[in-house]
XYZ file of C-alpha atoms in Angstrom:
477
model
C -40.650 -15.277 15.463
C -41.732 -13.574 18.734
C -44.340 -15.584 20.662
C -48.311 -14.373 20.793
C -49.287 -13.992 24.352
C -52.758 -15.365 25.622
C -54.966 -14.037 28.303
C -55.190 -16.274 31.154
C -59.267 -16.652 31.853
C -60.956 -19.313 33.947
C -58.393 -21.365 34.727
C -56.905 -21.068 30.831
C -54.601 -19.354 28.309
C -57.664 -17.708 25.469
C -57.205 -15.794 22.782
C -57.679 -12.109 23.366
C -61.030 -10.667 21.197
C -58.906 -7.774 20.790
C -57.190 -6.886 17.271
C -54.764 -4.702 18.166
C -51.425 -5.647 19.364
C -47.938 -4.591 21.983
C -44.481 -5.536 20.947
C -43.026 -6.071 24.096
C -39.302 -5.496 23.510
C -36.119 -6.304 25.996
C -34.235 -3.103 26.942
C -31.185 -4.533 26.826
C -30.909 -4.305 23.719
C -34.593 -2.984 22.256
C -35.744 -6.555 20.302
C -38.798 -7.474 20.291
C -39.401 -10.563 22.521
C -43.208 -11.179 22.395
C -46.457 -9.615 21.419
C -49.223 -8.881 23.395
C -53.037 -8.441 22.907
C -54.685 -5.449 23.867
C -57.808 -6.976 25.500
C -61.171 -5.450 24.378
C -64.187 -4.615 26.747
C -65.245 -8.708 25.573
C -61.867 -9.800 27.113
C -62.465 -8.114 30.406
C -65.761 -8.561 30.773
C -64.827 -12.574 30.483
C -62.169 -12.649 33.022
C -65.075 -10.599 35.652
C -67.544 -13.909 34.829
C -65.324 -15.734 35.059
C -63.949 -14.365 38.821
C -67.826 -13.610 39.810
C -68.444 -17.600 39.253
C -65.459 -18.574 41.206
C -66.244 -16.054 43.670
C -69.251 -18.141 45.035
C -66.638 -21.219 45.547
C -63.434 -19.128 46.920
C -65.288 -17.136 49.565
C -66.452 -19.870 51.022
C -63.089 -21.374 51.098
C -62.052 -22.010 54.954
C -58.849 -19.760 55.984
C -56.539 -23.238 56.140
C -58.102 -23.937 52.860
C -56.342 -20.682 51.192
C -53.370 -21.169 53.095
C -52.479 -24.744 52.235
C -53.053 -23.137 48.400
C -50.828 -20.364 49.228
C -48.145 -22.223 50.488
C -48.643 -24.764 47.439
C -48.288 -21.399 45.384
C -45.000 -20.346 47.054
C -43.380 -24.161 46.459
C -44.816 -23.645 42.795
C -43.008 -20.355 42.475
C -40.033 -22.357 43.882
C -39.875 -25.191 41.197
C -40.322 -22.773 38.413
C -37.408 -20.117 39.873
C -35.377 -20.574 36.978
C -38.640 -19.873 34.289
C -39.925 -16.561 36.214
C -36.655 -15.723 36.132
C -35.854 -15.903 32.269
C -39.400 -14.364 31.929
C -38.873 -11.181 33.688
C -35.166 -10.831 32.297
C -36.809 -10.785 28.673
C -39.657 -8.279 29.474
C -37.103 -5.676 32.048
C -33.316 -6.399 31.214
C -33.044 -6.564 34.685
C -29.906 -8.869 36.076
C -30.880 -12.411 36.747
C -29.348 -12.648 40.217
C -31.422 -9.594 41.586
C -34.990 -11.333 39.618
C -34.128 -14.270 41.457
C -33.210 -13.001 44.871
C -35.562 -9.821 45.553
C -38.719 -10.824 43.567
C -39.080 -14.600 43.428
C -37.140 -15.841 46.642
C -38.640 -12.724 48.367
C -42.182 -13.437 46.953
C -42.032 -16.574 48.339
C -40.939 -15.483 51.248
C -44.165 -13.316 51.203
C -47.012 -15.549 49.910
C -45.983 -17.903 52.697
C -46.357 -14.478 55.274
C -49.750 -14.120 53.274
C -50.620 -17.942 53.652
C -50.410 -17.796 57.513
C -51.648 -14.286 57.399
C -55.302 -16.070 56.173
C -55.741 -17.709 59.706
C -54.905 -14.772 62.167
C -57.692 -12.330 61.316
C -59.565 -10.722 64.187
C -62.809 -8.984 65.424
C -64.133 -7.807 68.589
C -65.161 -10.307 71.115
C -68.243 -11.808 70.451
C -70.292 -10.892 73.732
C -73.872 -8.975 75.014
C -73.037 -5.163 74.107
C -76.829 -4.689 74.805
C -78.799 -6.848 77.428
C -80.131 -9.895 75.883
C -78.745 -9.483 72.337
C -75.229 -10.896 71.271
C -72.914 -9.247 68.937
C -69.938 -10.327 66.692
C -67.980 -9.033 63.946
C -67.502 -10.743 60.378
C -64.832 -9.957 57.985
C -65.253 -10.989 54.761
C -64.052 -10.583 51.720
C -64.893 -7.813 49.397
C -65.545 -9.806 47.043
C -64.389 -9.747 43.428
C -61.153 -7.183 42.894
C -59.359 -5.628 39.802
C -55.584 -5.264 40.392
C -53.058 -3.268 37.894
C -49.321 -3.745 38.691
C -46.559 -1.762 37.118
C -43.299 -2.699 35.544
C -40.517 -1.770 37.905
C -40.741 -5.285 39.718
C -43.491 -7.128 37.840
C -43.506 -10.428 39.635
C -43.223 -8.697 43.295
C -45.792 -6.294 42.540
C -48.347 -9.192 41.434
C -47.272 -10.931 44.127
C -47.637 -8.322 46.822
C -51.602 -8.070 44.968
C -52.816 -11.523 44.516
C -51.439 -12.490 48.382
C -53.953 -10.361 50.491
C -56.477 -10.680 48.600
C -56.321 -14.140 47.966
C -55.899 -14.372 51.611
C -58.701 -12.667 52.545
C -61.069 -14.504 49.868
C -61.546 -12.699 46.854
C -61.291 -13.616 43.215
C -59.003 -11.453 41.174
C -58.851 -9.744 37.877
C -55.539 -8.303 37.226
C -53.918 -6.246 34.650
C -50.155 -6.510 34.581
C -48.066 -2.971 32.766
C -47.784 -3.708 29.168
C -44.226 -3.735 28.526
C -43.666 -6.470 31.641
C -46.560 -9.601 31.008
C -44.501 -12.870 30.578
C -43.605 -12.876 34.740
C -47.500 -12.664 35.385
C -48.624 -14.818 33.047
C -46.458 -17.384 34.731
C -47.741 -16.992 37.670
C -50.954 -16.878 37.054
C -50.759 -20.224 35.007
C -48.865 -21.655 38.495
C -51.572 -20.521 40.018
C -53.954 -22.521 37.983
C -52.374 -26.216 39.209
C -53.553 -24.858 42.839
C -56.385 -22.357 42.720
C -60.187 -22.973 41.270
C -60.775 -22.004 37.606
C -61.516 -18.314 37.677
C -59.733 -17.324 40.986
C -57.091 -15.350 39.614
C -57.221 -14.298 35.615
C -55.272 -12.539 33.668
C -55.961 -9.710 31.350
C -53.336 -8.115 28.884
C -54.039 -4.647 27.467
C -52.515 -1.070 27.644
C -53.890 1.837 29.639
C -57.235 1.843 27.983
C -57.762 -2.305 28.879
C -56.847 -1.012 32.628
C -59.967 1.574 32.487
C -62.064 -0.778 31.726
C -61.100 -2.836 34.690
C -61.119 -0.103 37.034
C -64.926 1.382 35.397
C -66.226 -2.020 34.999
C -69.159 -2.422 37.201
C -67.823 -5.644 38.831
C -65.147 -5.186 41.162
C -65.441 -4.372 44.770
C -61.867 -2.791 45.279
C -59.614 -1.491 42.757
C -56.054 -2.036 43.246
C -52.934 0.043 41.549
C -49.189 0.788 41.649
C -48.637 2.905 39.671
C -48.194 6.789 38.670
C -49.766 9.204 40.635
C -51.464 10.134 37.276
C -52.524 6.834 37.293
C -53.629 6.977 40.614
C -56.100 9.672 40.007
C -57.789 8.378 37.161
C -58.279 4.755 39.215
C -59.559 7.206 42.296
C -62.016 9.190 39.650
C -62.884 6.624 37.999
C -63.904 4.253 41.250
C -65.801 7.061 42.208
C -68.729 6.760 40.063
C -69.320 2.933 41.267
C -68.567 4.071 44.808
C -65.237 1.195 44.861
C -63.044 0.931 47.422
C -59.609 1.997 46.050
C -56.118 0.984 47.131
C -53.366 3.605 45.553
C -49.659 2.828 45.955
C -48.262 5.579 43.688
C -44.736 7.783 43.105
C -42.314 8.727 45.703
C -39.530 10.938 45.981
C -37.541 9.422 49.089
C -35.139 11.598 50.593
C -31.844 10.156 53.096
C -31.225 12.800 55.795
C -27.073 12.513 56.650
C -26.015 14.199 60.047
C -22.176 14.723 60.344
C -21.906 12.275 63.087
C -23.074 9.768 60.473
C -20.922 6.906 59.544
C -20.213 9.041 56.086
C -18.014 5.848 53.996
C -20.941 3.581 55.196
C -23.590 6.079 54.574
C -22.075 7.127 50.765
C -21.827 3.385 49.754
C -25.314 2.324 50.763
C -26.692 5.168 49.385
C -25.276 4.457 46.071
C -26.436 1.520 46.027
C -29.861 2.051 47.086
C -30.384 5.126 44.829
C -29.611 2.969 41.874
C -30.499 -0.394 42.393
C -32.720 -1.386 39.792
C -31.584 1.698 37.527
C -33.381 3.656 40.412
C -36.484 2.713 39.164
C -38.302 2.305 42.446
C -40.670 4.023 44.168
C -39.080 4.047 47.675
C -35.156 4.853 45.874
C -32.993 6.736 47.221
C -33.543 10.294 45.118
C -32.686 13.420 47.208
C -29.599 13.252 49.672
C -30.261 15.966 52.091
C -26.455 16.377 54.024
C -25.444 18.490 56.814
C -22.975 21.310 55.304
C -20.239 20.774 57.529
C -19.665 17.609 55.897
C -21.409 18.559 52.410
C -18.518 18.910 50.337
C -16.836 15.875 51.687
C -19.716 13.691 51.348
C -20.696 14.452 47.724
C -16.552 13.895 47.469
C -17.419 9.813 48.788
C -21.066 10.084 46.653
C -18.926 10.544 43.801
C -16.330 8.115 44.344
C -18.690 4.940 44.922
C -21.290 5.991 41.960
C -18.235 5.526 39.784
C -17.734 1.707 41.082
C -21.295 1.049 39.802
C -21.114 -1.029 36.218
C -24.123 -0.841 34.110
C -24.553 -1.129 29.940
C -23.154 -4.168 29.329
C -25.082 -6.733 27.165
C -23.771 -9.229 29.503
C -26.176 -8.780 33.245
C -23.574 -10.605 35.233
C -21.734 -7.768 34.539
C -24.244 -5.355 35.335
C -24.741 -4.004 39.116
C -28.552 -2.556 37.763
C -30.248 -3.011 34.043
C -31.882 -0.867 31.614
C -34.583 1.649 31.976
C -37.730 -0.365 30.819
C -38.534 1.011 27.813
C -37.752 3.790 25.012
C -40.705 5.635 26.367
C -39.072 6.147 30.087
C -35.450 6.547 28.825
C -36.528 9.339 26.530
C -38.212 10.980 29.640
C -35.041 10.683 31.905
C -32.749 11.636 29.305
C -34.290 14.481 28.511
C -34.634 15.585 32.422
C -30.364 14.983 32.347
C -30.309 17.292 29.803
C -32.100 20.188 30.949
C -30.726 20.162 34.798
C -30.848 23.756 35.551
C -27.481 25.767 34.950
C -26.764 26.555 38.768
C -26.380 23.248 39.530
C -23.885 20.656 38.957
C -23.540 17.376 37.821
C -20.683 15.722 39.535
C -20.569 12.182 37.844
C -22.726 10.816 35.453
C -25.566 12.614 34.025
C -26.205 10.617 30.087
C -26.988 7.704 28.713
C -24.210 4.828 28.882
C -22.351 5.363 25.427
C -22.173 2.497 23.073
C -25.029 0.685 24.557
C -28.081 -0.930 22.388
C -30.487 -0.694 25.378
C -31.627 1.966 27.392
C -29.039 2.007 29.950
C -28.092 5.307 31.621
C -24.855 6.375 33.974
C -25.431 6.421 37.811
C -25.373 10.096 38.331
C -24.987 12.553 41.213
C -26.087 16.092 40.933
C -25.615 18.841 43.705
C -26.496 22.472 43.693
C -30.019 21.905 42.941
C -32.552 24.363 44.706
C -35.597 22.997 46.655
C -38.037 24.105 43.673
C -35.795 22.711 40.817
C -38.092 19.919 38.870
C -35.228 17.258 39.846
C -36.408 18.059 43.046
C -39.789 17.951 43.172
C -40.861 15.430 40.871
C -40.003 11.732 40.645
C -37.573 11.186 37.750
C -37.242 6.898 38.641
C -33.776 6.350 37.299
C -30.264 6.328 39.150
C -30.495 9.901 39.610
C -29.734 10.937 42.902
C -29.062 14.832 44.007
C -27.972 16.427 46.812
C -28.459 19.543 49.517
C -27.080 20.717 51.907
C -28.974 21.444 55.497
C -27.806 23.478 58.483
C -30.307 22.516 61.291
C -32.617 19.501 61.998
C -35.428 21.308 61.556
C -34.048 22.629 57.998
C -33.678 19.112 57.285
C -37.008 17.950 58.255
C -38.482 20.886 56.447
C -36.488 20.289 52.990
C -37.642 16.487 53.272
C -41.282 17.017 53.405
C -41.684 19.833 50.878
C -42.119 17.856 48.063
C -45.910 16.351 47.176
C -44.744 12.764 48.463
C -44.634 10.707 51.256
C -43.743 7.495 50.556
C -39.940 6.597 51.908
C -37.760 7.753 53.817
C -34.107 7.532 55.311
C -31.927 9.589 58.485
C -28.406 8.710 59.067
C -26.833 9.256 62.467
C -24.892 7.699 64.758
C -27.274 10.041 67.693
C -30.213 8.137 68.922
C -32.167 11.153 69.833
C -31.638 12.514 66.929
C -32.853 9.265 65.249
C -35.700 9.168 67.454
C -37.078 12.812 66.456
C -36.376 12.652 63.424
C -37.983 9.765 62.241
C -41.055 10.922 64.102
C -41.164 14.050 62.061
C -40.440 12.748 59.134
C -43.838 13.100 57.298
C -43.295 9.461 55.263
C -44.989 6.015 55.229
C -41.530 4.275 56.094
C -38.939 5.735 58.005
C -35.574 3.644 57.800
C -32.315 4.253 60.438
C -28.540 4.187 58.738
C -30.109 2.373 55.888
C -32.682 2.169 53.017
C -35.357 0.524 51.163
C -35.034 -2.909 53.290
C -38.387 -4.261 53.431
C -39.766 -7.451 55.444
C -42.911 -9.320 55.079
C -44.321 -8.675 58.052
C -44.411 -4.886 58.095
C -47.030 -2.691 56.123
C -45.315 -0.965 52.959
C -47.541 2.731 51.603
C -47.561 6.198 51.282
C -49.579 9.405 52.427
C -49.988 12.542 50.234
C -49.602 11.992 46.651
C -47.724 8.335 47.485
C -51.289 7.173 47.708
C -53.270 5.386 50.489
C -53.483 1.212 51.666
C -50.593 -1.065 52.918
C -48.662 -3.468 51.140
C -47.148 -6.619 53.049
C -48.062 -7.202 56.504
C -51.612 -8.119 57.767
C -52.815 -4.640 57.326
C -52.975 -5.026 53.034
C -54.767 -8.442 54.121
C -57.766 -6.370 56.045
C -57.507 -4.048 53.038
C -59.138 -6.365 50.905
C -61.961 -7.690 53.643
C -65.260 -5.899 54.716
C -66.526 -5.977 58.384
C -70.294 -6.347 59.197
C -71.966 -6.891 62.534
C -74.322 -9.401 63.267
C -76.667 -9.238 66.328
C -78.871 -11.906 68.039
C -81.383 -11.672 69.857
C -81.777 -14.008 72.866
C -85.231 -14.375 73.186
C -87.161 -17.260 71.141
């Protein structure tokens, strides 16, 4: 019998006041694994006490308090490597190895960036900007935030949350996607052997449950990866209550491949980062822009290493990505596959993985695609990847930026001028040289345009959850 999942409120697993009900089903092979609540306007209005109460304790923490608990955290997420793992594997089909490697290892990696991140914030210099009156800048925290992670990499994206802001002081109501809990609620119950009662909770729910954590009255900050469509109704919504909003939305990266590339290197890595994770990540590899003096042999190499990639096995050993997450977003991508517009041409791939229970589909390469096409233009987040053909730098540059976002980014060259320009023109929040998607701690991680607006990682998302306020004295008694 699948197991009932619990809210996590205050420091405890409760019993959602919500009737109605998720199946939360493994794509590998589209059982149900678990059911979760979704949590009524009673449920989330708990978890906000319940972070509002804590709030007066946690803000008041001292930085080296919140970084000896972060770094308690990260050992926590260490002893229980082999749980988050089996978790998320349940809830995304994704292969173990990766779980383990890119989202826990890495998220520990990143909680202890976060934990030493709470001790280096700074201000101006606390001196007489006016004769006989001192100044100095606090930064606090905002105060109490709601948080909604998505289901591409649930633990890393609740990770790459909670770590800022716990950083910075705040108490935390989060909402993890509703196919992807069990990883979250692992965490969060981790987090409860280090953190006060009420510091972090945990709300289940669908898209309605994360409304009424963005429109609740509460929260400071509102906090989302997530769909641009998603994105807008968290902006609109934060709006009325005049919330500060933190947006990390869609992307549509493209990989810009001069002639003088390295084109083996280029082809292989490209692969690899265009379907890593069935391609279901924002900053993927999804439109390979290539010189045309070197098109036709390039797609030639594309072809040749996207049919190395193994997927569709019951087995994830076997597997070099997973499963779309669920029937919802496989129906979505299959049915993009099969309407790709009749000029251009699918070169390998292009349908689901046949005999598969899950919702596996091939690595596919598509060329001849015009810079309007929808396959183009719109995120499609599976291992999709198509390709153009450029003439001129500037042709490139201008084909790379005409789409509505600016997330990621990738030029390949073996020129360091052209590198150099490039990158600078290159209207995207990351900009990567002769490789892709690599992403470190200690460097911000966001978008412009319809990507959003905020950092991930790095002490910028820290300062995006604190508030600055100037204090004056007067030196006269």
């Amino acid at each position: 019998m699948a197991e009932v999942l619990q809210n996590y409120i205050n420091g405890q697993f409760v019993k959602a006041h919500g009737q109605d009900t998720i199946d939360i089903v493994n794509p590998i092979d589209a059982q149900t694994v678990a059911v979760a609540p979704i949590s009524d306007e009673d449920d989330v209005n708990a978890a906000f006490e319940a972070a509002v109460a804590a709030a007066k304790i946690w803000k008041r923490s001292t930085p080296a308090e919140r970084q000896d608990a972060l770094l308690n955290l990260a050992e926590g997420l260490r002893e229980h490597r082999d749980e988050l793992v089996e978790a998320q594997h349940r809830n995304t089909g994704q292969p173990k190895e990766q779980i383990g490697v890119e989202e826990v290892d890495a998220g520990i990696d990143n909680l202890k960036f976060f934990a030493g991140a709470a001790r280096t914030l700074e201000g101006k210099a606390a001196t007489e900007y006016m004769s006989e009156h001192t100044s100095y800048v606090r930064r606090e925290p905002v105060g109490v935030v709601a948080q909604v992670t998505p289901w591409n990499y649930p633990l890393m994206m609740a990770i790459w949350k909670i770590g800022p802001a716990l950083a910075a002081g705040n108490t935390i109501v989060l909402k993890p996607s509703d196919t992807t809990p069990e990883s979250t609620l692992l965490l969060a119950k981790i987090a409860g052997e280090v953190l006060p009662a009420g510091v972090l909770n945990v709300v289940l729910g669908d898209g309605g449950t994360g409304a009424l954590l963005t429109e609740h009255p509460v929260p400071a900050m509102v906090s989302i990866t997530g769909s641009v469509r998603a994105g807008q109704a968290v902006a609109k919504s934060a709006a009325a209550g005049v919330k500060r909003t933190h947006l990390e939305l869609g992307g549509k990266a493209p990989a810009v491949v001069f002639a003088d590339a390295d084109l083996e290197r280029a082809a292989e890595q490209l692969i690899g980062f265009g379907t890593f994770n069935a391609g279901q990540d924002c900053t993927a590899v999804t439109r390979i822009l290539v010189q045309d003096s070197v098109h036709d042999k390039f797609v030639e190499l594309l072809a040749a290493e996207a049919k190395k990639v193994s997927t569709g096995s019951a087995d994830d050993s076997e597997n070099d990505y997973g499963p779309l997450n669920n029937k919802r977003h496989y129906a979505d991508v299959c049915s993009k596959l099969e309407n790709i517009p009749s000029h251009a041409t699918v070169v390998t791939g292009g349908k689901p993985v046949e005999g598969s229970e899950g919702f596996f589909v091939e690595p596919t390469v598509i060329s001849g695609l015009r810079q309007d096409d929808a396959l183009v233009q719109e995120e499609t987040f599976g291992p999709v990847l198509t390709v153009q053909s450029f003439s001129s730098e500037e042709e490139a540059v201008e084909l790379s930026n005409d789409v509505p976002y600016a997330l990621a980014s990738s030029v390949w060259t073996s020129d360091h001028g052209t590198a150099m320009r490039v990158s600078r023109d290159l209207d995207f929040g990351c900009v990567w040289v002769n490789t892709h998607v690599l992403l470190v701690s200690e460097m911000p991680h966001g978008g412009f345009k319809y990507s959003g607006y905020g950092k991930d990682l790095s002490l910028y998302s820290v300062e995006e959850y604190t508030r600055v306020k100037h204090v004056m004295h007067s030196l006269e008694v």
